[in-house]
Coordinates of C-alpha atoms and ligand atoms in Angstrom, one line a residue:
Chain A
X670 CA 197.7 344.9 -150.2
X671 CA 195.4 342.7 -148.3
X672 CA 194.6 340.4 -151.1
X673 CA 194.2 337.3 -148.9
X674 CA 191.6 339.1 -146.8
X675 CA 187.9 338.9 -147.7
X676 CA 186.7 341.8 -149.8
X677 CA 185.9 345.1 -148.2
X678 CA 182.4 346.4 -147.8
X679 CA 179.8 345.9 -150.5
X680 CA 180.5 348.3 -153.3
X681 CA 176.9 349.3 -153.8
X682 CA 177.4 352.3 -156.1
X683 CA 179.7 350.4 -158.4
X684 CA 177.4 347.4 -158.7
X685 CA 174.2 349.5 -159.2
X686 CA 176.0 351.6 -161.9
X687 CA 177.2 348.5 -163.6
X688 CA 173.7 347.0 -163.4
X689 CA 172.2 350.1 -164.9
X690 CA 174.6 350.4 -167.7
X691 CA 174.0 346.7 -168.5
X692 CA 170.3 347.5 -168.8
X693 CA 170.9 350.2 -171.3
X694 CA 173.4 348.3 -173.4
X695 CA 170.6 345.9 -174.3
X696 CA 168.0 348.6 -174.4
X697 CA 165.6 346.7 -176.7
X698 CA 165.8 343.4 -174.8
X699 CA 165.4 345.2 -171.5
X700 CA 162.4 347.0 -172.9
X701 CA 161.0 343.6 -174.0
X702 CA 161.7 342.0 -170.6
X703 CA 160.0 344.9 -168.8
X704 CA 157.0 344.7 -171.2
X705 CA 156.6 341.0 -170.7
X706 CA 157.1 341.2 -166.9
X707 CA 154.4 344.0 -166.8
X708 CA 152.1 341.9 -168.8
X709 CA 152.6 338.9 -166.6
X710 CA 152.2 341.0 -163.4
X711 CA 149.0 342.5 -164.9
X712 CA 147.5 339.1 -165.8
X713 CA 148.5 337.7 -162.4
X714 CA 147.1 340.8 -160.6
X715 CA 143.9 340.8 -162.6
X716 CA 143.1 337.2 -161.9
X717 CA 144.0 337.5 -158.3
X718 CA 141.7 340.5 -158.0
X719 CA 138.9 338.6 -159.6
X720 CA 139.5 335.9 -157.0
X721 CA 139.5 338.5 -154.2
X722 CA 136.2 339.9 -155.4
X723 CA 134.7 336.5 -155.9
X724 CA 135.7 335.7 -152.4
X725 CA 134.2 339.0 -151.1
X726 CA 131.0 338.3 -153.0
X727 CA 130.8 334.8 -151.6
X728 CA 131.4 336.0 -148.1
X729 CA 128.5 338.4 -148.5
X730 CA 126.4 335.6 -149.9
X731 CA 127.3 333.3 -147.0
X732 CA 126.2 335.9 -144.6
X733 CA 122.9 336.3 -146.5
X734 CA 122.4 332.7 -147.4
X735 CA 120.8 331.5 -144.2
X736 CA 118.9 328.3 -143.7
X737 CA 115.3 328.6 -142.5
X738 CA 114.0 325.9 -140.2
X739 CA 110.2 325.9 -139.7
X740 CA 108.8 324.8 -136.3
X741 CA 105.9 322.3 -136.4
X742 CA 102.5 323.9 -135.9
X743 CA 101.5 322.2 -132.7
X744 CA 104.2 323.8 -130.5
X745 CA 103.8 326.9 -128.4
X746 CA 106.2 329.8 -128.8
X747 CA 108.0 328.8 -125.6
X748 CA 108.4 325.2 -126.8
X749 CA 109.5 326.4 -130.2
X750 CA 112.2 328.7 -128.6
X751 CA 113.5 325.8 -126.6
X752 CA 114.4 324.0 -129.8
X753 CA 117.1 326.6 -130.3
X754 CA 119.5 324.6 -128.0
X755 CA 119.2 321.5 -130.1
X756 CA 119.8 323.4 -133.3
X757 CA 122.9 325.1 -131.9
X758 CA 124.2 321.7 -130.9
X759 CA 124.3 320.6 -134.5
X760 CA 127.7 320.7 -136.0
X761 CA 128.5 323.5 -138.5
X762 CA 125.8 325.8 -137.1
X763 CA 127.3 329.3 -136.4
X764 CA 124.4 331.4 -135.3
X765 CA 120.6 331.1 -134.9
X766 CA 117.9 333.7 -134.7
X767 CA 114.4 332.8 -133.5
X768 CA 111.7 334.5 -135.6
X769 CA 108.1 334.5 -134.3
X770 CA 105.1 334.3 -136.6
X771 CA 104.3 337.9 -135.9
X772 CA 107.7 339.1 -136.8
X773 CA 107.8 337.0 -140.0
X774 CA 104.5 338.5 -141.1
X775 CA 105.8 342.0 -140.4
X776 CA 109.0 341.2 -142.4
X777 CA 107.0 340.0 -145.3
X778 CA 104.8 343.0 -145.2
X779 CA 107.8 345.3 -145.1
X780 CA 109.2 343.7 -148.2
X781 CA 106.3 344.7 -150.4
X782 CA 105.4 348.3 -151.1
X783 CA 101.8 347.4 -151.4
X784 CA 101.2 346.5 -147.8
X785 CA 97.4 346.1 -148.4
X786 CA 98.3 342.6 -149.6
X787 CA 98.8 341.4 -146.1
X788 CA 96.1 343.4 -144.5
X789 CA 93.8 341.4 -142.3
X790 CA 96.1 338.4 -142.7
X791 CA 96.5 336.3 -139.5
X792 CA 100.0 335.7 -138.4
X793 CA 98.8 332.2 -137.4
X794 CA 99.0 331.1 -141.0
X795 CA 102.8 331.4 -140.7
X796 CA 105.1 329.3 -138.6
X797 CA 107.6 330.2 -136.0
X798 CA 111.1 329.8 -137.6
X799 CA 114.8 329.8 -137.0
X800 CA 117.2 331.7 -139.3
X801 CA 120.4 329.7 -139.2
X802 CA 123.8 330.8 -140.5
X803 CA 126.5 328.2 -141.1
X804 CA 130.2 328.0 -140.4
X805 CA 131.0 326.3 -143.7
X806 CA 128.6 326.9 -146.5
X807 CA 129.9 323.9 -148.5
X808 CA 128.5 321.5 -145.8
X809 CA 125.0 322.9 -146.2
X810 CA 123.3 319.7 -147.3
X811 CA 124.6 317.6 -144.4
X812 CA 123.7 320.4 -141.9
X813 CA 120.3 320.8 -143.4
X814 CA 119.6 317.0 -143.0
X815 CA 120.8 317.1 -139.4
X816 CA 118.5 320.0 -138.5
X817 CA 115.6 318.4 -140.3
X818 CA 116.0 315.3 -138.0
X819 CA 115.3 317.3 -134.8
X820 CA 111.9 316.6 -133.2
X821 CA 109.6 319.5 -133.6
X822 CA 111.3 320.9 -136.7
X823 CA 109.2 320.5 -139.8
X824 CA 110.5 321.7 -143.1
X825 CA 114.0 323.1 -143.7
X826 CA 114.6 325.5 -146.5
X827 CA 118.1 325.9 -148.0
X828 CA 119.3 327.3 -151.2
X829 CA 121.9 324.7 -151.6
X830 CA 122.0 324.8 -155.4
X831 CA 122.8 328.5 -155.3
X832 CA 125.5 328.2 -152.7
X833 CA 127.2 325.2 -154.3
X834 CA 127.2 327.1 -157.5
X835 CA 129.1 330.0 -156.0
X836 CA 131.5 327.6 -154.3
X837 CA 132.3 326.1 -157.6
X838 CA 133.0 329.5 -159.1
X839 CA 135.2 330.4 -156.3
X840 CA 137.2 327.2 -156.4
X841 CA 137.7 327.4 -160.1
X842 CA 138.8 331.0 -159.9
X843 CA 141.3 330.1 -157.2
X844 CA 142.7 327.1 -159.1
X845 CA 143.0 329.1 -162.3
X846 CA 144.7 332.0 -160.7
X847 CA 147.1 329.8 -158.8
X848 CA 148.0 327.9 -162.0
X849 CA 148.3 331.1 -164.0
X850 CA 150.4 332.8 -161.4
X851 CA 152.9 330.0 -161.3
X852 CA 153.1 329.6 -165.1
X853 CA 153.4 333.3 -165.7
X854 CA 155.9 333.6 -162.9
X855 CA 158.1 331.1 -164.6
X856 CA 157.6 332.8 -168.0
X857 CA 158.8 336.1 -166.6
X858 CA 161.8 334.6 -164.9
X859 CA 162.7 332.9 -168.1
X860 CA 162.4 336.1 -170.1
X861 CA 164.5 338.2 -167.7
X862 CA 167.0 335.4 -167.4
X863 CA 167.5 335.4 -171.1
X864 CA 167.9 339.1 -171.3
X865 CA 170.5 339.0 -168.6
X866 CA 172.1 336.0 -170.3
X867 CA 172.7 338.3 -173.3
X868 CA 174.6 340.8 -171.0
X869 CA 176.5 338.0 -169.4
X870 CA 177.3 336.5 -172.8
X871 CA 178.5 339.9 -174.0
X872 CA 180.7 340.2 -171.0
X873 CA 181.9 336.6 -170.7
X874 CA 185.4 337.6 -171.5
X875 CA 185.3 340.3 -168.8
X876 CA 183.9 337.7 -166.4
X877 CA 186.7 335.3 -167.3
X878 CA 189.3 338.0 -166.7
X879 CA 187.7 339.0 -163.4
X880 CA 187.8 335.4 -162.2
X881 CA 191.4 335.0 -163.5
X882 CA 192.6 337.9 -161.4
X883 CA 190.8 336.5 -158.3
X884 CA 187.3 338.1 -158.1
X885 CA 184.9 336.1 -156.0
X886 CA 181.7 334.7 -157.5
X887 CA 179.8 337.2 -155.4
X888 CA 181.6 340.1 -156.9
X889 CA 181.0 338.9 -160.4
X890 CA 177.3 338.2 -159.7
X891 CA 176.3 341.5 -158.1
X892 CA 175.9 343.7 -161.1
X893 CA 173.7 341.1 -162.8
X894 CA 171.6 340.8 -159.6
X895 CA 171.1 344.5 -159.6
X896 CA 170.3 344.5 -163.3
X897 CA 167.6 341.9 -162.7
X898 CA 166.4 343.7 -159.5
X899 CA 166.1 347.1 -161.4
X900 CA 164.3 345.4 -164.3
X901 CA 161.9 343.7 -161.9
X902 CA 161.3 346.8 -159.8
X903 CA 160.7 349.1 -162.8
X904 CA 158.2 346.5 -164.2
X905 CA 156.3 346.2 -161.0
X906 CA 156.0 350.0 -160.5
X907 CA 154.6 350.4 -164.0
X908 CA 152.4 347.4 -163.7
X909 CA 151.0 348.7 -160.4
X910 CA 149.7 351.9 -161.9
X911 CA 148.3 350.1 -164.9
X912 CA 146.5 347.7 -162.6
X913 CA 145.1 350.5 -160.7
X914 CA 143.7 352.1 -163.8
X915 CA 142.4 348.8 -165.2
X916 CA 140.7 347.9 -161.9
X917 CA 139.0 351.3 -161.5
X918 CA 137.7 351.2 -165.1
X919 CA 136.3 347.6 -164.8
X920 CA 134.8 348.1 -161.3
X921 CA 133.2 351.4 -162.5
X922 CA 131.6 349.5 -165.4
X923 CA 130.4 346.7 -163.1
X924 CA 128.9 348.9 -160.4
X925 CA 127.0 350.9 -163.0
X926 CA 125.3 347.8 -164.3
X927 CA 122.3 346.3 -162.5
X928 CA 123.0 342.8 -163.8
X929 CA 126.1 342.6 -161.7
X930 CA 124.5 344.0 -158.5
X931 CA 125.0 340.6 -156.8
X932 CA 128.8 341.1 -157.0
X933 CA 130.4 342.8 -154.0
X934 CA 133.3 345.0 -155.2
X935 CA 136.3 345.6 -153.0
X936 CA 137.4 349.2 -153.4
X937 CA 141.0 349.6 -154.7
X938 CA 141.7 352.0 -151.8
X939 CA 141.2 349.1 -149.4
X940 CA 143.7 346.9 -151.1
X941 CA 146.3 349.1 -152.8
X942 CA 149.0 348.5 -150.2
X943 CA 148.7 344.8 -150.6
X944 CA 148.7 345.0 -154.4
X945 CA 151.7 347.3 -154.3
X946 CA 153.6 345.0 -151.9
X947 CA 152.8 341.9 -153.9
X948 CA 153.7 343.5 -157.2
X949 CA 157.1 344.8 -155.9
X950 CA 157.9 341.5 -154.2
X951 CA 156.9 339.5 -157.3
X952 CA 158.8 341.9 -159.6
X953 CA 162.0 341.7 -157.5
X954 CA 161.7 338.0 -157.1
X955 CA 161.3 337.6 -160.9
X956 CA 164.2 339.9 -161.6
X957 CA 166.7 338.5 -159.1
X958 CA 165.6 334.9 -159.8
X959 CA 166.1 335.5 -163.5
X960 CA 169.6 337.1 -163.0
X961 CA 170.8 334.3 -160.7
X962 CA 169.7 331.6 -163.1
X963 CA 171.3 333.5 -166.0
X964 CA 174.7 334.1 -164.5
X965 CA 175.2 330.6 -163.2
X966 CA 176.8 329.1 -166.3
X967 CA 179.2 332.0 -166.7
X968 CA 180.8 331.6 -163.3
X969 CA 182.3 328.2 -164.2
X970 CA 185.7 329.6 -165.3
Chain B
X1025 CA 206.5 328.2 -153.5
X1026 CA 205.1 325.7 -155.9
X1027 CA 205.3 321.9 -155.5
X1028 CA 203.8 319.2 -157.7
X1029 CA 204.3 315.7 -156.5
X1030 CA 203.5 312.6 -158.6
X1031 CA 200.7 314.5 -160.3
X1032 CA 198.4 312.8 -162.8
X1033 CA 195.8 314.5 -164.9
X1034 CA 193.3 312.7 -167.0
X1035 CA 190.7 314.8 -168.8
X1036 CA 187.1 313.6 -168.9
X1037 CA 187.5 312.5 -172.5
X1038 CA 190.3 310.1 -171.4
X1039 CA 193.3 312.2 -172.5
X1040 CA 196.2 311.6 -170.1
X1041 CA 197.8 315.0 -170.0
X1042 CA 200.1 314.5 -167.0
X1043 CA 201.7 311.2 -165.9
X1044 CA 203.4 311.4 -162.6
X1045 CA 204.9 314.9 -162.9
X1046 CA 207.2 316.2 -160.2
X1047 CA 208.2 319.8 -160.1
X1048 CA 209.3 322.2 -157.4
X1049 CA 209.7 326.0 -157.9
X1050 CA 211.2 328.0 -155.1
X1051 CA 210.2 331.5 -154.2
X1052 CA 212.0 334.1 -156.4
X1053 CA 213.0 331.6 -159.1
X1054 CA 212.8 332.2 -162.8
X1055 CA 212.0 329.1 -164.8
X1056 CA 211.3 328.2 -168.4
X1057 CA 209.0 325.3 -169.2
X1058 CA 209.5 323.8 -172.7
X1059 CA 208.2 320.7 -174.4
X1060 CA 206.4 319.5 -177.6
X1061 CA 202.9 320.4 -178.3
X1062 CA 200.5 318.3 -176.2
X1063 CA 203.1 317.5 -173.6
X1064 CA 201.0 319.0 -170.8
X1065 CA 202.5 322.5 -170.3
X1066 CA 199.1 324.4 -170.3
X1067 CA 197.6 321.7 -168.2
X1068 CA 200.3 322.4 -165.5
X1069 CA 199.3 326.1 -165.6
X1070 CA 195.6 325.2 -165.3
X1071 CA 196.4 323.1 -162.3
X1072 CA 198.2 325.9 -160.6
X1073 CA 195.4 328.4 -161.1
X1074 CA 192.8 325.9 -159.9
X1075 CA 191.0 325.8 -163.3
X1076 CA 191.4 322.0 -163.4
X1077 CA 192.2 319.6 -160.5
X1078 CA 194.6 316.8 -160.5
X1079 CA 193.4 313.2 -160.9
X1080 CA 196.1 312.1 -158.5
X1081 CA 199.1 313.5 -156.7
X1082 CA 199.7 316.5 -154.5
X1083 CA 199.6 320.2 -155.6
X1084 CA 200.8 323.0 -153.4
X1085 CA 200.8 326.6 -154.6
X1086 CA 201.8 329.6 -152.5
X1087 CA 200.6 328.1 -149.3
X1088 CA 197.4 326.7 -150.7
X1089 CA 196.9 322.9 -150.8
X1090 CA 195.0 322.4 -154.0
X1091 CA 194.1 318.8 -153.0
X1092 CA 191.5 320.0 -150.5
X1093 CA 191.0 323.7 -151.4
X1094 CA 187.4 324.9 -150.9
X1095 CA 185.7 326.5 -153.9
X1096 CA 185.5 329.9 -152.1
X1097 CA 189.3 329.9 -151.6
X1098 CA 190.2 329.7 -155.2
X1099 CA 189.8 333.5 -155.8
X1100 CA 192.3 334.0 -153.0
X1101 CA 194.7 331.5 -154.5
X1102 CA 194.4 333.4 -157.8
X1103 CA 195.3 336.7 -156.1
X1104 CA 198.7 335.2 -155.4
X1105 CA 199.2 334.5 -159.1
X1106 CA 199.5 336.8 -162.1
X1107 CA 198.6 335.0 -165.3
X1108 CA 199.7 336.0 -168.8
X1109 CA 198.5 334.4 -172.1
X1110 CA 199.6 334.4 -175.7
X1111 CA 196.5 336.3 -176.8
X1112 CA 196.8 339.1 -174.1
X1113 CA 193.1 338.9 -173.1
X1114 CA 192.6 342.6 -172.6
X1115 CA 189.2 344.3 -172.6
X1116 CA 189.1 346.0 -176.0
X1117 CA 186.6 348.7 -175.0
X1118 CA 188.7 349.9 -172.0
X1119 CA 191.8 352.0 -172.0
X1120 CA 195.1 350.7 -170.7
X1121 CA 194.4 352.5 -167.4
X1122 CA 190.8 351.2 -167.1
X1123 CA 192.0 347.7 -167.8
X1124 CA 194.2 348.0 -164.8
X1125 CA 191.4 349.6 -162.7
X1126 CA 189.1 346.7 -163.7
X1127 CA 191.6 344.1 -162.4
X1128 CA 192.1 346.0 -159.1
X1129 CA 188.4 346.6 -158.5
X1130 CA 187.8 342.9 -159.1
X1131 CA 189.7 342.1 -155.9
X1132 CA 188.2 345.0 -153.9
X1133 CA 191.1 347.5 -154.0
X1134 CA 190.3 351.0 -152.8
X1135 CA 190.3 354.1 -155.0
X1136 CA 193.4 355.3 -153.1
X1137 CA 195.3 352.0 -153.8
X1138 CA 194.3 352.1 -157.4
X1139 CA 195.6 355.7 -157.9
X1140 CA 198.9 354.8 -156.3
X1141 CA 199.5 351.4 -157.8
X1142 CA 198.7 351.8 -161.5
X1143 CA 201.1 354.6 -162.5
X1144 CA 203.9 352.7 -160.7
X1145 CA 203.2 349.4 -162.6
X1146 CA 202.7 351.1 -166.0
X1147 CA 206.1 352.8 -165.5
X1148 CA 207.6 349.5 -164.6
X1149 CA 206.5 347.9 -167.9
X1150 CA 207.4 351.0 -169.9
X1151 CA 203.9 352.2 -170.8
X1152 CA 203.7 355.4 -168.9
X1153 CA 202.3 358.0 -171.3
X1154 CA 200.1 355.4 -173.1
X1155 CA 197.7 354.9 -170.3
X1156 CA 194.7 356.4 -172.1
X1157 CA 195.2 354.3 -175.3
X1158 CA 192.8 351.6 -176.3
X1159 CA 194.4 348.1 -176.8
X1160 CA 194.0 348.2 -180.5
X1161 CA 196.0 351.5 -180.6
X1162 CA 199.0 349.6 -179.3
X1163 CA 201.5 347.2 -181.0
X1164 CA 201.4 343.5 -180.0
X1165 CA 204.4 343.9 -177.8
X1166 CA 202.8 346.9 -176.0
X1167 CA 199.5 345.0 -175.6
X1168 CA 201.5 342.1 -173.9
X1169 CA 203.1 344.7 -171.6
X1170 CA 199.6 345.8 -170.6
X1171 CA 198.8 342.2 -169.9
X1172 CA 201.9 341.9 -167.8
X1173 CA 201.1 345.2 -166.0
X1174 CA 197.6 343.8 -165.2
X1175 CA 199.1 340.6 -163.9
X1176 CA 201.4 342.6 -161.7
X1177 CA 198.9 345.2 -160.5
X1178 CA 197.5 343.1 -157.6
X1179 CA 201.1 342.4 -156.4
X1180 CA 201.2 338.6 -156.9
X1181 CA 203.8 336.3 -155.5
X1182 CA 204.1 334.4 -158.8
X1183 CA 203.8 335.3 -162.5
X1184 CA 202.7 332.5 -164.8
X1185 CA 203.0 333.1 -168.5
X1186 CA 201.7 330.6 -171.1
X1187 CA 203.6 331.4 -174.4
X1188 CA 203.7 335.1 -173.7
X1189 CA 205.7 335.8 -176.9
X1190 CA 203.9 333.4 -179.2
X1191 CA 202.3 336.2 -181.2
X1192 CA 205.3 338.5 -181.3
X1193 CA 208.3 338.9 -183.6
X1194 CA 211.7 338.0 -182.2
X1195 CA 212.8 341.5 -181.2
X1196 CA 209.5 342.1 -179.3
X1197 CA 209.8 338.7 -177.8
X1198 CA 213.2 339.5 -176.4
X1199 CA 211.9 342.7 -174.9
X1200 CA 209.1 340.9 -173.2
X1201 CA 211.3 338.2 -171.8
X1202 CA 213.7 340.8 -170.6
X1203 CA 210.9 342.6 -168.8
X1204 CA 209.8 339.4 -167.2
X1205 CA 213.3 338.8 -166.0
X1206 CA 213.4 342.3 -164.5
X1207 CA 210.2 341.6 -162.7
X1208 CA 211.8 338.5 -161.3
X1209 CA 214.7 340.5 -160.1
X1210 CA 212.3 342.7 -158.2
X1211 CA 211.3 339.5 -156.2
X1212 CA 208.5 337.9 -158.1
X1213 CA 208.7 334.2 -159.0
X1214 CA 208.3 333.8 -162.8
X1215 CA 207.3 330.7 -164.7
X1216 CA 207.4 331.0 -168.5
X1217 CA 206.0 328.4 -170.9
X1218 CA 207.6 328.9 -174.4
X1219 CA 208.4 327.2 -177.6
X1220 CA 211.2 329.6 -178.5
X1221 CA 214.4 327.8 -177.6
X1222 CA 216.6 330.5 -179.1
X1223 CA 215.1 332.8 -176.5
X1224 CA 215.6 330.3 -173.7
X1225 CA 219.3 329.9 -174.7
X1226 CA 219.8 333.6 -174.4
X1227 CA 219.0 333.5 -170.7
X1228 CA 221.0 331.5 -168.2
X1229 CA 218.0 330.3 -166.3
X1230 CA 216.5 327.1 -165.1
X1231 CA 214.8 325.1 -167.9
X1232 CA 212.4 322.1 -167.4
X1233 CA 211.3 320.0 -170.3
X1234 CA 208.0 318.1 -170.5
X1235 CA 207.3 315.1 -172.6
X1236 CA 204.1 313.1 -172.4
X1237 CA 203.1 314.6 -169.1
X1238 CA 206.4 314.2 -167.2
X1239 CA 209.5 316.2 -166.7
X1240 CA 212.3 314.7 -168.8
X1241 CA 214.9 317.3 -168.3
X1242 CA 215.6 319.8 -165.6
X1243 CA 218.6 322.0 -166.0
X1244 CA 218.6 322.6 -162.2
X1245 CA 218.7 318.9 -161.5
X1246 CA 222.5 318.7 -161.7
X1247 CA 223.0 321.7 -159.5
X1248 CA 220.4 320.3 -157.0
X1249 CA 222.1 317.0 -157.0
X1250 CA 225.4 318.7 -156.3
X1251 CA 223.9 320.5 -153.3
X1252 CA 222.2 317.5 -151.9
X1253 CA 222.5 313.8 -152.7
X1254 CA 218.7 313.5 -152.9
X1255 CA 217.3 311.1 -155.5
X1256 CA 215.8 312.9 -158.5
X1257 CA 212.0 312.5 -157.9
X1258 CA 211.1 311.5 -161.5
X1259 CA 213.8 308.9 -161.6
X1260 CA 214.2 309.6 -165.3
X1261 CA 217.4 308.4 -166.9
X1262 CA 219.2 311.5 -168.2
X1263 CA 222.1 312.1 -170.4
X1264 CA 224.2 314.8 -168.7
X1265 CA 226.2 315.6 -171.7
X1266 CA 224.8 318.0 -174.3
X1267 CA 221.6 318.5 -172.4
X1268 CA 220.8 321.9 -173.8
X1269 CA 221.1 320.6 -177.4
X1270 CA 218.8 317.7 -176.5
X1271 CA 216.2 320.0 -175.1
X1272 CA 216.3 322.1 -178.2
X1273 CA 215.9 319.2 -180.5
X1274 CA 213.1 317.5 -178.8
X1275 CA 211.1 320.7 -178.3
X1276 CA 211.4 321.5 -182.0
X1277 CA 210.0 318.1 -182.9
X1278 CA 206.8 319.2 -181.3
X1279 CA 206.3 322.4 -183.3
Ligands
LIG2569 N1 190.1 320.5 -171.9 C1 190.7 319.4 -172.3 N2 189.9 318.3 -172.5 C2 190.5 317.2 -173.0 N3 191.7 317.0 -173.3 C3 192.6 318.1 -173.1 C4 192.1 319.3 -172.7 N4 193.1 320.2 -172.6 C5 194.2 319.5 -173.0 N5 193.9 318.3 -173.3 C6 194.8 317.2 -173.8 O1 195.8 317.1 -172.8 C7 197.1 317.0 -173.4 C8 198.0 318.1 -172.9 O2 197.5 319.3 -173.4 P1 198.1 320.7 -173.0 O3 197.2 321.8 -173.5 O4 198.5 320.7 -171.6 O5 199.5 320.7 -173.9 P2 200.5 321.8 -174.2 O6 201.8 321.3 -173.7 O7 200.1 323.1 -173.5 O8 200.5 322.0 -175.7 P3 200.8 323.3 -176.7 O9 202.2 323.4 -176.7 O10 200.3 322.8 -178.0 O11 200.1 324.4 -176.1 C9 196.8 317.0 -174.9 O12 196.8 315.7 -175.4 C10 195.5 317.6 -175.1 O13 194.8 317.1 -176.2
LIG2570 MG1 199.5 325.0 -174.3

């Protein structure tokens, strides 16, 4: 007997078997805990995916949403081009593209099917211009003013209302999903903890006996940790497939509708690994966290 | 070896359970602890198992100094002790054999050790042939034998029994006490808390008596004094004459 020596290797099969049988002893509560955890994961996942898509849409808009700075009429093309250095020197300017009057006219013409509209139109009625993209779209107003102050630049066009609107949407989505994630996370942990508390309460006498004969806290804790782990893992696997179905259905509806054409949809195939990873990690964290918080009070024997 | 020196225990509610208790139990001893209800007997046992800690004084148990024992060491202290209670505390859903397995697994015993040890211990307590019974298919005396077997199964240095015969009739009680004495003869130290003074008087063993949280009689004191001229630690005034009678009387008062 080596009873004063630390315990032998981790008895994995024993602990998992105990954890499994605990799950089945409280079949209904385990079922409820799994259901609630799935619901929480789905809500968390859905909101996070909304945020992901809002972000993708915004990134696309940021790319499209350029500032146009028109060069004053009196300048030659060479003088106008030279203004490019000054614009690049302005803070928050990412890239600029010089567009001559001729090119601008050609672009306009190309946009309209009825090209006769522009026939015979002189390119001199248009101005040379710079298409400017920004580093940070939220600083659009300040950047616009700085560019407007450059000698030789006339009007500066920017759709700051549109961009600030999208920024607001993104920020709200982010805040809501973070708040929701933390609340739902705690709710799930609480539910799983209570399910496992039932098991632990059922087995409080067994636990007291184990501790009396000299079981370590670790030994007593393991079956409950595995119970939580298995509950969380099962929930996350089911939730993942449900999320997949839900996402496919919703995105199919959106892409089939012209009103939503402004939204950039991230295909599930591009993100499934991350979704799976986050679900499994969250499920395991919820399960193990729940079991550890449940068992704590029963170890004080 | 167990040594309690000037031990005080005050519970959080202010109850003073032990008041300067001194007690030494050598390896291989058999000792009865008696005393009126509330005199602190169960508190002594809880101190020894590390369930409660002393407010003051020194507690040494089987090489562990409980004054500065770390939380993680308590399971290893408990593996040196086999504890038996009045209410048996068996797992009702498990067979006799599985109750044993449960106790051995809890301390990380291997399958091989389990297979070897359990039949030996069940035979020792006279339960071979009943290993597949559930606890409620056994008499009270048999259930207490299972509890004794479970206490023994991890081969402790010391057996501690808190009123092990409190729920049993006198004949069964005698059987249990005799079994504990036999276990002691095989080398295990045994401490038995009991109210049954008739029982105590049937055995010619050391008896200590508690009153208000101190030892007021120790049948070994005289012998110890004879061996060495050491001062009795409690310093309690004792009447040498008629000591067993006095023990019996004052213990009865507490019932
Ligand atoms: N957990 C506790 N909290 C507060 N007071 C306690 C606690 N346990 C025991 N006591 C008090 O400590 C004193 C000693 O109790 P203890 O249980 O040690 O007595 P005992 O000798 O075992 O009595 P009995 O023979 O009735 O079992 C009593 O006054 C009791 O009320
Ligand atoms: Mg008691």
